[in-house]
GROMACS .gro file of C-alpha atoms in nm:
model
  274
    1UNK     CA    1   1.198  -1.221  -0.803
    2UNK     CA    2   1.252  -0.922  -0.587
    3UNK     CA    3   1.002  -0.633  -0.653
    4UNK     CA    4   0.947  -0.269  -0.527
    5UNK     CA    5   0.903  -0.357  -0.189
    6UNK     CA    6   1.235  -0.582  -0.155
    7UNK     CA    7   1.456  -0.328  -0.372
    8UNK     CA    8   1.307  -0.047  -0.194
    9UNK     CA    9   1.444  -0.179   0.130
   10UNK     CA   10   1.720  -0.288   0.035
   11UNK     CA   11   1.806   0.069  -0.161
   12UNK     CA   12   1.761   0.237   0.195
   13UNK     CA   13   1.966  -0.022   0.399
   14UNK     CA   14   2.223   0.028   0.205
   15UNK     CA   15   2.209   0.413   0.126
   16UNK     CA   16   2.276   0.425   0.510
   17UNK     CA   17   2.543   0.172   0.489
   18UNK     CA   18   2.771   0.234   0.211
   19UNK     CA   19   2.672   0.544  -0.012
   20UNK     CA   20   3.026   0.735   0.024
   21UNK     CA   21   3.223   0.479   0.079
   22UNK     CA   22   3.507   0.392  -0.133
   23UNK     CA   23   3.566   0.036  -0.292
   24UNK     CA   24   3.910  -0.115  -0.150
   25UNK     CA   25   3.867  -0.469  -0.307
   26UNK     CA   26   3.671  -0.636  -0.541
   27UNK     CA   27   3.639  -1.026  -0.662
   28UNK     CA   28   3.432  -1.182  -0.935
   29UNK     CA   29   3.456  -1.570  -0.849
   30UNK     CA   30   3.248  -1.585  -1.190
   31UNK     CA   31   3.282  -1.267  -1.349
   32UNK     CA   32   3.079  -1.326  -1.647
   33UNK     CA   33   2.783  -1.239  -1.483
   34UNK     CA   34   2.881  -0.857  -1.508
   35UNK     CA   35   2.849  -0.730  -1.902
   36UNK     CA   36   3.073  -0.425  -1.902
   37UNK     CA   37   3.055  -0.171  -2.135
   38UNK     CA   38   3.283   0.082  -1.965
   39UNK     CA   39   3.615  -0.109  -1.893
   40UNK     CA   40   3.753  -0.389  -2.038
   41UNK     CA   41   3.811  -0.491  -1.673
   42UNK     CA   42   3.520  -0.451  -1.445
   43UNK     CA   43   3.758  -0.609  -1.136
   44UNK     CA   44   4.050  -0.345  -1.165
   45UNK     CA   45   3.807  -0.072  -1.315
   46UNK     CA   46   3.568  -0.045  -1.000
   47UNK     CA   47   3.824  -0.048  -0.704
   48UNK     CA   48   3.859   0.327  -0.617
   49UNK     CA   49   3.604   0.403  -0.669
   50UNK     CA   50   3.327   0.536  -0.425
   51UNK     CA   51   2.963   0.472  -0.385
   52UNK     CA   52   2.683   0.747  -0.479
   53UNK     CA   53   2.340   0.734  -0.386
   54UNK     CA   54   2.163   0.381  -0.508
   55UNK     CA   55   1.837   0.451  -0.721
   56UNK     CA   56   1.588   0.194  -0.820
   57UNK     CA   57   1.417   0.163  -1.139
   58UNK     CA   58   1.143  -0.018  -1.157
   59UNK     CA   59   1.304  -0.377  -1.120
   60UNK     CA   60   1.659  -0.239  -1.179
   61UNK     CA   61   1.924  -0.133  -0.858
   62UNK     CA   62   2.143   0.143  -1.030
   63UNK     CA   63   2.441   0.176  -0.792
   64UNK     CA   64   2.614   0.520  -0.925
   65UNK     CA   65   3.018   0.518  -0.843
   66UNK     CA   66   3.250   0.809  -0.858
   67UNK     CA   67   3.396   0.884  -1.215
   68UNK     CA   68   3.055   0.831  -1.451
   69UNK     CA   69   3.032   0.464  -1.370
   70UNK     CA   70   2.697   0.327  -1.290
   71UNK     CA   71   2.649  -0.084  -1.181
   72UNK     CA   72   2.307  -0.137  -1.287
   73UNK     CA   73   2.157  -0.514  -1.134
   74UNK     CA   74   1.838  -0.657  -1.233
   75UNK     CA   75   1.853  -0.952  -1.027
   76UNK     CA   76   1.558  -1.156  -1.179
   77UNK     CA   77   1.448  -1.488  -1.007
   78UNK     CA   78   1.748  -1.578  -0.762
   79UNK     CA   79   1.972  -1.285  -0.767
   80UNK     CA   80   2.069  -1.115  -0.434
   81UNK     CA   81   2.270  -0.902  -0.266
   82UNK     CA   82   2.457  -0.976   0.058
   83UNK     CA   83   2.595  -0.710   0.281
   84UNK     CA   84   2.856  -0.895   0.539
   85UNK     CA   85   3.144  -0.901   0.741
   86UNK     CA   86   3.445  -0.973   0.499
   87UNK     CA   87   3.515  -1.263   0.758
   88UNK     CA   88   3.171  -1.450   0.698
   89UNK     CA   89   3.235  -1.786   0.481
   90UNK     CA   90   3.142  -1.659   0.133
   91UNK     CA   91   2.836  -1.890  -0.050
   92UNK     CA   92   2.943  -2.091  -0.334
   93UNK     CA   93   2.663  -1.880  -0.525
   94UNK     CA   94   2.879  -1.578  -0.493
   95UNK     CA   95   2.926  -1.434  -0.827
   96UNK     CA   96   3.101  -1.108  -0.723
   97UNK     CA   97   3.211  -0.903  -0.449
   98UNK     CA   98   3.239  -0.532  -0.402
   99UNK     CA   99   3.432  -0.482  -0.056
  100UNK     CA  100   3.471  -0.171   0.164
  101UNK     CA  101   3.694  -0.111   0.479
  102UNK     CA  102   3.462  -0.304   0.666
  103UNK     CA  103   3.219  -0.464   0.476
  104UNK     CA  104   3.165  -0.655   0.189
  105UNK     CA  105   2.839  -0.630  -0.092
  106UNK     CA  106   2.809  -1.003  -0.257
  107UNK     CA  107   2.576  -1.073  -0.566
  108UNK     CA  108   2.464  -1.396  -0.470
  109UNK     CA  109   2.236  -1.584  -0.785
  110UNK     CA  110   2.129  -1.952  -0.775
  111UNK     CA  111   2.052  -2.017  -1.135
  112UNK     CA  112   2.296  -1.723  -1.279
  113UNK     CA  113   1.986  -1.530  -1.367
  114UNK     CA  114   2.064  -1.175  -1.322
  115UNK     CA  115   2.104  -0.943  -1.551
  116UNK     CA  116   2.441  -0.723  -1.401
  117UNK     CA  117   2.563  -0.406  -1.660
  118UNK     CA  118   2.875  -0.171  -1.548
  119UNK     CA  119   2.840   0.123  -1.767
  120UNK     CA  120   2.957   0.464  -1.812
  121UNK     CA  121   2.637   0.718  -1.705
  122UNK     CA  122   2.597   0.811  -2.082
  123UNK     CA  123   2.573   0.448  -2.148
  124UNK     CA  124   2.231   0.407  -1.929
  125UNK     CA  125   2.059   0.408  -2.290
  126UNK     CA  126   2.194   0.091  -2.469
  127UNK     CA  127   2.021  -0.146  -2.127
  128UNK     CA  128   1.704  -0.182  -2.324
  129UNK     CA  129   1.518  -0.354  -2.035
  130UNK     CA  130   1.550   0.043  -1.875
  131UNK     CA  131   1.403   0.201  -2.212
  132UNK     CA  132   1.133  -0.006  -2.271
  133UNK     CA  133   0.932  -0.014  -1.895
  134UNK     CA  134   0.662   0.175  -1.826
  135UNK     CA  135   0.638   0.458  -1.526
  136UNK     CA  136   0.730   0.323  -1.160
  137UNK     CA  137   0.479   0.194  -0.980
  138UNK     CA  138   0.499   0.422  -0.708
  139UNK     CA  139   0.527   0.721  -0.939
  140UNK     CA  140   0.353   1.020  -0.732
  141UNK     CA  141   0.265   1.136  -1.094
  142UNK     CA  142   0.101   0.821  -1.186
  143UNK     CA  143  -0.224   0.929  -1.301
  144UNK     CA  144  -0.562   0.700  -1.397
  145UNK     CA  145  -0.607   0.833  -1.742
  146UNK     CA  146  -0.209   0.726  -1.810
  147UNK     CA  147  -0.276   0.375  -1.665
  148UNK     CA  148  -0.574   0.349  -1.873
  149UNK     CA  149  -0.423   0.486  -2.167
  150UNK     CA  150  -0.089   0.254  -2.126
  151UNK     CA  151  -0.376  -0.050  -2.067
  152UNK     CA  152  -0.490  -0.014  -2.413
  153UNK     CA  153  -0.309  -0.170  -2.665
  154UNK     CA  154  -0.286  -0.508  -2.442
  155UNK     CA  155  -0.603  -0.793  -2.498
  156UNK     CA  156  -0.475  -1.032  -2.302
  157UNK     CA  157  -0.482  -1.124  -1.947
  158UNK     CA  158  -0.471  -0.866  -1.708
  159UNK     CA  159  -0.187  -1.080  -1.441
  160UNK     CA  160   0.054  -1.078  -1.740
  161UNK     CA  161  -0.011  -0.719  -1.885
  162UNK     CA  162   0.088  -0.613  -1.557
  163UNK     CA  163   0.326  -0.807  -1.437
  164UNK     CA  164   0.486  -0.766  -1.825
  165UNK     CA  165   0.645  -0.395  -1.693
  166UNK     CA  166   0.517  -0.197  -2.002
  167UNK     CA  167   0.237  -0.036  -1.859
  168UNK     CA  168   0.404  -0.048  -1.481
  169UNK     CA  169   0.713  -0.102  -1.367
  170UNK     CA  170   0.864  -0.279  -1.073
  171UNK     CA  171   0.581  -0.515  -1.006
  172UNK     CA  172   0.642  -0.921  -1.063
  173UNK     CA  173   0.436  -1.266  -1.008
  174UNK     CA  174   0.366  -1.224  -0.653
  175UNK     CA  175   0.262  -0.846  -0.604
  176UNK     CA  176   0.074  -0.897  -0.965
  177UNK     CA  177  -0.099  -1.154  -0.718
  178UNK     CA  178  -0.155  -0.966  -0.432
  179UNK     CA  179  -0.294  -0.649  -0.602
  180UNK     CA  180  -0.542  -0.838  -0.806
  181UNK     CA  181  -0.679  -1.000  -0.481
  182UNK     CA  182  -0.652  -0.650  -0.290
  183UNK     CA  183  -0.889  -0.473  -0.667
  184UNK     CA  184  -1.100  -0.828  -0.677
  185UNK     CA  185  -1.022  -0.892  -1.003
  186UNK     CA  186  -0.958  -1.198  -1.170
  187UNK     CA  187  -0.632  -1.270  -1.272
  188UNK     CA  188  -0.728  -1.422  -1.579
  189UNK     CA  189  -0.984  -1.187  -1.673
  190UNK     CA  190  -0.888  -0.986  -2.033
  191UNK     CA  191  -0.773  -0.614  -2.023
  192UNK     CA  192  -1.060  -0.525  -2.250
  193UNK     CA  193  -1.337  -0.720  -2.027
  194UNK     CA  194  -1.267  -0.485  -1.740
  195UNK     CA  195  -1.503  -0.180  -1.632
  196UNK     CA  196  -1.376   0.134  -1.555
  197UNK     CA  197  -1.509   0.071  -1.201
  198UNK     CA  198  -1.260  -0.219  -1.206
  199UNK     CA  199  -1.000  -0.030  -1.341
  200UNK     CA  200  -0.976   0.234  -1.084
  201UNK     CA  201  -0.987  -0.036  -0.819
  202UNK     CA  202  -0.726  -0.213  -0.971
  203UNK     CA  203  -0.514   0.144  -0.986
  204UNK     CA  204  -0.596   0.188  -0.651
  205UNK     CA  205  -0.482  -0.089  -0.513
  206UNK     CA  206  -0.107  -0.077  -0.683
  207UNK     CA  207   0.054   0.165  -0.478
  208UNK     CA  208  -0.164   0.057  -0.172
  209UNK     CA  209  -0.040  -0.300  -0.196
  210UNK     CA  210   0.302  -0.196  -0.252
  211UNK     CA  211   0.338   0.038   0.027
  212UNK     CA  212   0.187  -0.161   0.273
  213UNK     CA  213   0.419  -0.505   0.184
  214UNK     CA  214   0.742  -0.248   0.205
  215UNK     CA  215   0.626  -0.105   0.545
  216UNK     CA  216   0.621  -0.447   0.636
  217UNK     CA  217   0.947  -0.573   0.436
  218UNK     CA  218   1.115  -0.255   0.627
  219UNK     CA  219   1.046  -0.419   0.921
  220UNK     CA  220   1.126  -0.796   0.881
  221UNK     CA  221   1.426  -0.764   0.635
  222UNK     CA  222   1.683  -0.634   0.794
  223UNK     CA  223   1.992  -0.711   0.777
  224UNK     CA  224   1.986  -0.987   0.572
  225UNK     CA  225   1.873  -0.826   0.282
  226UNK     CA  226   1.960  -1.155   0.077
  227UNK     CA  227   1.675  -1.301   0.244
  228UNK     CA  228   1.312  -1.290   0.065
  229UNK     CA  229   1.010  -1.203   0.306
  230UNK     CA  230   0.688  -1.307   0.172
  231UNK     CA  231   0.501  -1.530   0.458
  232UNK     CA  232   0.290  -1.251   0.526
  233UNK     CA  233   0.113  -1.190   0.198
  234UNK     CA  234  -0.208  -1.256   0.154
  235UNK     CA  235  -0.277  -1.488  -0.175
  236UNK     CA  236   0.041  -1.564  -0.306
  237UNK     CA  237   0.137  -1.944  -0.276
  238UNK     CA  238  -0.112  -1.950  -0.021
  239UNK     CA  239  -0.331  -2.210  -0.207
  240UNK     CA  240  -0.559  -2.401   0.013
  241UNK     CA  241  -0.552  -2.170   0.314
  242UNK     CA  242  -0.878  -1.973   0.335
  243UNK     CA  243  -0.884  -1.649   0.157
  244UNK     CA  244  -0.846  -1.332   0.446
  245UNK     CA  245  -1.170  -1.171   0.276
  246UNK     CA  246  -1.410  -1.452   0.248
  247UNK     CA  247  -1.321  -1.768   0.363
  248UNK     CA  248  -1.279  -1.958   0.074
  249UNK     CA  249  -1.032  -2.166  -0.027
  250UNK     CA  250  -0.742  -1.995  -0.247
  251UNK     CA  251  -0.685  -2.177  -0.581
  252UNK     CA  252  -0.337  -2.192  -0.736
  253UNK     CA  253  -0.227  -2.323  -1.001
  254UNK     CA  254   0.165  -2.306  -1.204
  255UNK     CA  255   0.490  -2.454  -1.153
  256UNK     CA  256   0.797  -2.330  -0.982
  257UNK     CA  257   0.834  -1.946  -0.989
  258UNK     CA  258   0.534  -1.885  -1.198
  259UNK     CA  259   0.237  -1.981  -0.916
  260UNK     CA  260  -0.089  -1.796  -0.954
  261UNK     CA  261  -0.282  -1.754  -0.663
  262UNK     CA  262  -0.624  -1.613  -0.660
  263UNK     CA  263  -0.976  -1.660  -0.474
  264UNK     CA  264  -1.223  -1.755  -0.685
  265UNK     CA  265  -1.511  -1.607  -0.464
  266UNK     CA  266  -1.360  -1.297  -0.474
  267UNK     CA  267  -1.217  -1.284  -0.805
  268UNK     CA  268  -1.453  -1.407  -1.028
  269UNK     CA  269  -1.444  -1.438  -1.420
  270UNK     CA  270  -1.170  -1.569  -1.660
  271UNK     CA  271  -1.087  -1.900  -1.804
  272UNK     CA  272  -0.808  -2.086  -1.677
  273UNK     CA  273  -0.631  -2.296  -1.920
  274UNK     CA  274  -0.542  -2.654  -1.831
   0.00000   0.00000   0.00000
């Protein structure tokens, strides 16, 4: 699943590349995938129309288009977005296509996971999954007393009350990963078992985590935004390498998507259920 580091790169790659540019053609190979609630027509509705500024929220691309029209993506698990030559053979997981003069923008989803709206601006209200997150991770504003504050009506375990988007927003399984490593906390430790002193290391290390992975993302990405970077982390699906901080061998455990990855030397505490 991409996360703030992924979407913030790939906001800025293509803020450079197409914001003001106008949409000449568009195809939907399996249009379904878009739930429009500002034209019967998504296909004939969007050409014309010309790029704004793309914003993120927390998990959420919002690509604004002339004429009160906003494409909002959440592009779960598999989802991606492409930027290409129009000439490049298109993937058979192509689900649509925006194209300018020279380019084109694919959605490209594996297991038809993403969650695509085209809306009218005033319409930004009826995507629930937008209502119902928590501040951005990254928000400058962000305070400690707010994170605590948004901690408290959660009991269970901290990976999933974060990674949930309630009390932050934008952060998935593998940053939940990473930042618990980076605090030393356990990720199956309970919200309520955690000391303040844990707390503000765990606060801490959010927007630390996050802004070192996207310096790095920044740097490895591009162009092929559709393409996930995550061999440098530290934890994540790194079980039985030796943890960076002490040596010891990272435990994981979890199928498919859903891995947890944690060092048990450094991140003690917590029951693990088999």
């Amino acid at each position: 699943m991409p996360e703030i580091p992924d979407l913030e790169v790939i906001r800025e790659f293509l803020n450079e590349r197409i914001a003001g540019q106008e949409i000449v053609r568009a195809e939907a190979p399996k249009p379904w995938i878009v739930r429009s609630l500002a034209a019967d027509d998504f296909l004939s509705d969007v050409v014309g129309r010309t790029f704004g500024r793309i914003l993120r929220k927390g998990k959420d691309l919002l690509f604004p288009l002339s004429g009160d029209r906003v494409l909002v993506a959440n592009l779960m698990l598999t989802g991606r977005f492409q930027y290409t030559e129009p000439s490049t053979r298109p993937s058979k997981r192509v689900f649509f296509l925006l194209g300018t003069e020279e380019m084109d923008l694919r959605y490209l989803d594996d297991k038809s996971m993403g969650r695509i709206n085209y809306v009218n601006t005033d319409q930004l209200g009826e995507i629930r999954r937008l209502q119902e997150q928590g501040p951005d991770a990254l928000d400058p504003d962000g305070t400690y007393e707010d994170f605590v504050e948004r901690l408290r009506p959660y009991t269970g375990e901290i990976k999933g009350v974060i990674a949930r988007g309630k009390v932050v927003a934008g952060i998935g399984n593998a940053y939940v990963d990473e930042i618990l490593w980076e605090a030393g906390v356990s990720p199956f430790r309970k919200r309520r078992s955690l000391s303040d002193d844990e707390l503000r290391s765990l606060f801490d290390a959010i927007p630390r985590v996050l802004n070192e992975a996207t310096d790095v993302v920044r740097e490895r990405m591009p162009p092929n935004i559709h393409v996930k970077v995550r061999d440098f982390l530290k934890v994540h699906r790194k079980g039985g390498e030796p943890c960076p901080r002490c040596g010891a061998s990272i435990s994981e455990i979890g199928p498919n998507q859903k891995i947890t990855s944690w060092c048990r030397a450094c991140q003690p505490g917590g029951l693990v259920r088999n």
